[in-house]
Tab-separated table of C-alpha atoms in Angstrom:
chain	number	residue	atom	x	y	z
R	1	UNK	CA	-17.099	2.906	3.453
R	2	UNK	CA	-16.703	-0.702	4.541
R	3	UNK	CA	-15.392	-1.436	8.002
R	4	UNK	CA	-12.268	-3.068	6.565
R	5	UNK	CA	-11.519	-0.125	4.289
R	6	UNK	CA	-12.141	2.359	7.073
R	7	UNK	CA	-9.802	0.496	9.415
R	8	UNK	CA	-7.164	0.309	6.690
R	9	UNK	CA	-7.401	4.053	6.054
R	10	UNK	CA	-7.093	4.761	9.765
R	11	UNK	CA	-4.081	2.474	10.072
R	12	UNK	CA	-2.403	3.953	7.004
R	13	UNK	CA	-2.872	7.381	8.521
R	14	UNK	CA	-1.253	6.151	11.730
R	15	UNK	CA	1.673	4.698	9.790
R	16	UNK	CA	2.166	7.834	7.735
R	17	UNK	CA	1.844	10.362	10.535
R	18	UNK	CA	3.585	8.643	13.440
R	19	UNK	CA	5.712	11.381	15.037
R	20	UNK	CA	9.379	10.502	14.736
R	21	UNK	CA	8.378	6.975	13.830
R	22	UNK	CA	9.017	5.534	10.418
R	23	UNK	CA	10.921	8.500	9.061
R	24	UNK	CA	13.764	7.908	11.500
R	25	UNK	CA	14.987	4.898	9.486
R	26	UNK	CA	14.874	6.823	6.223
R	27	UNK	CA	17.688	9.043	7.502
R	28	UNK	CA	20.228	6.219	7.644
R	29	UNK	CA	21.713	4.155	4.853
R	30	UNK	CA	20.611	0.879	6.360
R	31	UNK	CA	17.423	-0.839	5.347
R	32	UNK	CA	14.654	-0.360	7.924
R	33	UNK	CA	13.380	-3.527	9.610
R	34	UNK	CA	9.937	-3.038	8.055
R	35	UNK	CA	11.251	-2.822	4.476
R	36	UNK	CA	9.749	-6.108	3.275
R	37	UNK	CA	6.356	-5.196	4.740
R	38	UNK	CA	6.547	-1.765	3.129
R	39	UNK	CA	7.361	-3.252	-0.265
R	40	UNK	CA	4.450	-5.641	0.060
R	41	UNK	CA	2.185	-2.772	1.133
R	42	UNK	CA	3.180	-0.949	-2.063
R	43	UNK	CA	2.122	-3.988	-4.090
R	44	UNK	CA	-1.144	-4.245	-2.193
R	45	UNK	CA	-1.926	-0.580	-2.800
R	46	UNK	CA	-1.298	-1.035	-6.530
R	47	UNK	CA	-3.639	-4.019	-6.685
R	48	UNK	CA	-6.365	-2.265	-4.711
R	49	UNK	CA	-6.043	0.878	-6.828
R	50	UNK	CA	-6.623	-1.093	-10.014
R	51	UNK	CA	-9.319	-3.438	-8.741
R	52	UNK	CA	-11.403	-0.806	-6.933
R	53	UNK	CA	-11.434	1.439	-10.011
R	54	UNK	CA	-12.275	-1.497	-12.267
R	55	UNK	CA	-15.269	-2.354	-10.109
R	56	UNK	CA	-16.557	1.218	-10.037
R	57	UNK	CA	-15.728	2.048	-6.429
R	58	UNK	CA	-16.380	5.640	-5.487
R	59	UNK	CA	-13.012	6.128	-3.783
R	60	UNK	CA	-11.340	7.352	-6.986
R	61	UNK	CA	-7.638	7.933	-6.534
R	62	UNK	CA	-7.594	7.317	-2.791
R	63	UNK	CA	-5.281	4.293	-3.027
R	64	UNK	CA	-2.817	6.028	-5.335
R	65	UNK	CA	-2.986	9.033	-3.004
R	66	UNK	CA	-2.121	6.752	-0.079
R	67	UNK	CA	0.848	5.466	-2.061
R	68	UNK	CA	1.960	9.035	-2.739
R	69	UNK	CA	1.691	9.819	0.981
R	70	UNK	CA	3.751	6.736	1.730
R	71	UNK	CA	6.381	7.900	-0.761
R	72	UNK	CA	6.535	11.337	0.852
R	73	UNK	CA	7.346	9.783	4.208
R	74	UNK	CA	9.523	6.860	3.180
R	75	UNK	CA	11.182	7.630	-0.144
R	76	UNK	CA	13.646	10.438	0.313
R	77	UNK	CA	16.234	8.530	-1.742
R	78	UNK	CA	15.582	8.104	-5.495
R	79	UNK	CA	16.529	4.403	-5.494
R	80	UNK	CA	14.125	3.614	-2.674
R	81	UNK	CA	11.357	5.638	-4.297
R	82	UNK	CA	11.918	3.726	-7.520
R	83	UNK	CA	11.617	0.375	-5.708
R	84	UNK	CA	8.365	1.352	-4.008
R	85	UNK	CA	6.849	2.797	-7.189
R	86	UNK	CA	7.956	-0.237	-9.168
R	87	UNK	CA	6.179	-2.565	-6.743
R	88	UNK	CA	2.983	-0.491	-6.917
R	89	UNK	CA	3.059	-0.328	-10.739
R	90	UNK	CA	3.985	-3.966	-11.203
R	91	UNK	CA	1.045	-5.058	-9.085
R	92	UNK	CA	-1.304	-2.652	-10.881
R	93	UNK	CA	-0.195	-3.941	-14.302
R	94	UNK	CA	-0.386	-7.551	-13.184
R	95	UNK	CA	-4.038	-7.208	-12.242
R	96	UNK	CA	-4.750	-5.179	-15.380
R	97	UNK	CA	-3.464	-8.090	-17.457
R	98	UNK	CA	-5.785	-10.547	-15.679
R	99	UNK	CA	-8.970	-8.549	-15.081
R	100	UNK	CA	-10.494	-6.606	-17.976
R	101	UNK	CA	-13.892	-6.248	-16.308
R	102	UNK	CA	-15.215	-6.399	-12.802
R	103	UNK	CA	-16.044	-9.968	-11.869
R	104	UNK	CA	-16.913	-11.610	-8.559
R	105	UNK	CA	-13.306	-12.800	-8.464
R	106	UNK	CA	-12.022	-9.236	-8.926
R	107	UNK	CA	-14.243	-8.031	-6.080
R	108	UNK	CA	-13.043	-10.865	-3.854
R	109	UNK	CA	-9.419	-10.074	-4.707
R	110	UNK	CA	-9.934	-6.411	-3.844
R	111	UNK	CA	-11.447	-7.314	-0.475
R	112	UNK	CA	-8.632	-9.753	0.281
R	113	UNK	CA	-6.007	-7.188	-0.602
R	114	UNK	CA	-7.703	-4.593	1.573
R	115	UNK	CA	-7.633	-7.083	4.442
R	116	UNK	CA	-3.957	-7.817	3.801
R	117	UNK	CA	-3.186	-4.104	3.547
R	118	UNK	CA	-4.910	-3.518	6.847
R	119	UNK	CA	-2.833	-6.259	8.465
R	120	UNK	CA	0.405	-4.887	7.013
R	121	UNK	CA	-0.369	-1.316	8.046
R	122	UNK	CA	-1.321	-2.516	11.516
R	123	UNK	CA	1.899	-4.510	11.828
R	124	UNK	CA	4.067	-1.627	10.679
R	125	UNK	CA	2.297	0.926	12.871
R	126	UNK	CA	2.282	-1.332	15.934
R	127	UNK	CA	5.854	-2.561	15.748
R	128	UNK	CA	7.783	0.340	14.294
R	129	UNK	CA	6.167	3.701	15.024
R	130	UNK	CA	7.122	5.526	18.170
């Protein structure tokens, strides 16, 4: 496991398991302050899921599983769940339309998205979990 991927997994775990943290906003009708970051994180997870599988990574469904964990914590309303899933799927399909085989560019994109995902997860966990 690369250092970046390991850090991202650790940060995602922190985001998803913060006691009384992110879930608190899901109980109100107002949009949480981290909504834009969460939507972007959904897109990033979709891209990573496609690109890592395309390039034969051994992490299998880990990125989709992380998205499912995110949905469990954040998507108690059907409309919100739909938005998050749509972002994940749109990103996945977008990369599927561009990359049909693993190329150096696909590998670079996957690494960049993992770095971005790490930054997003860090930002969300640092600023919004309690």
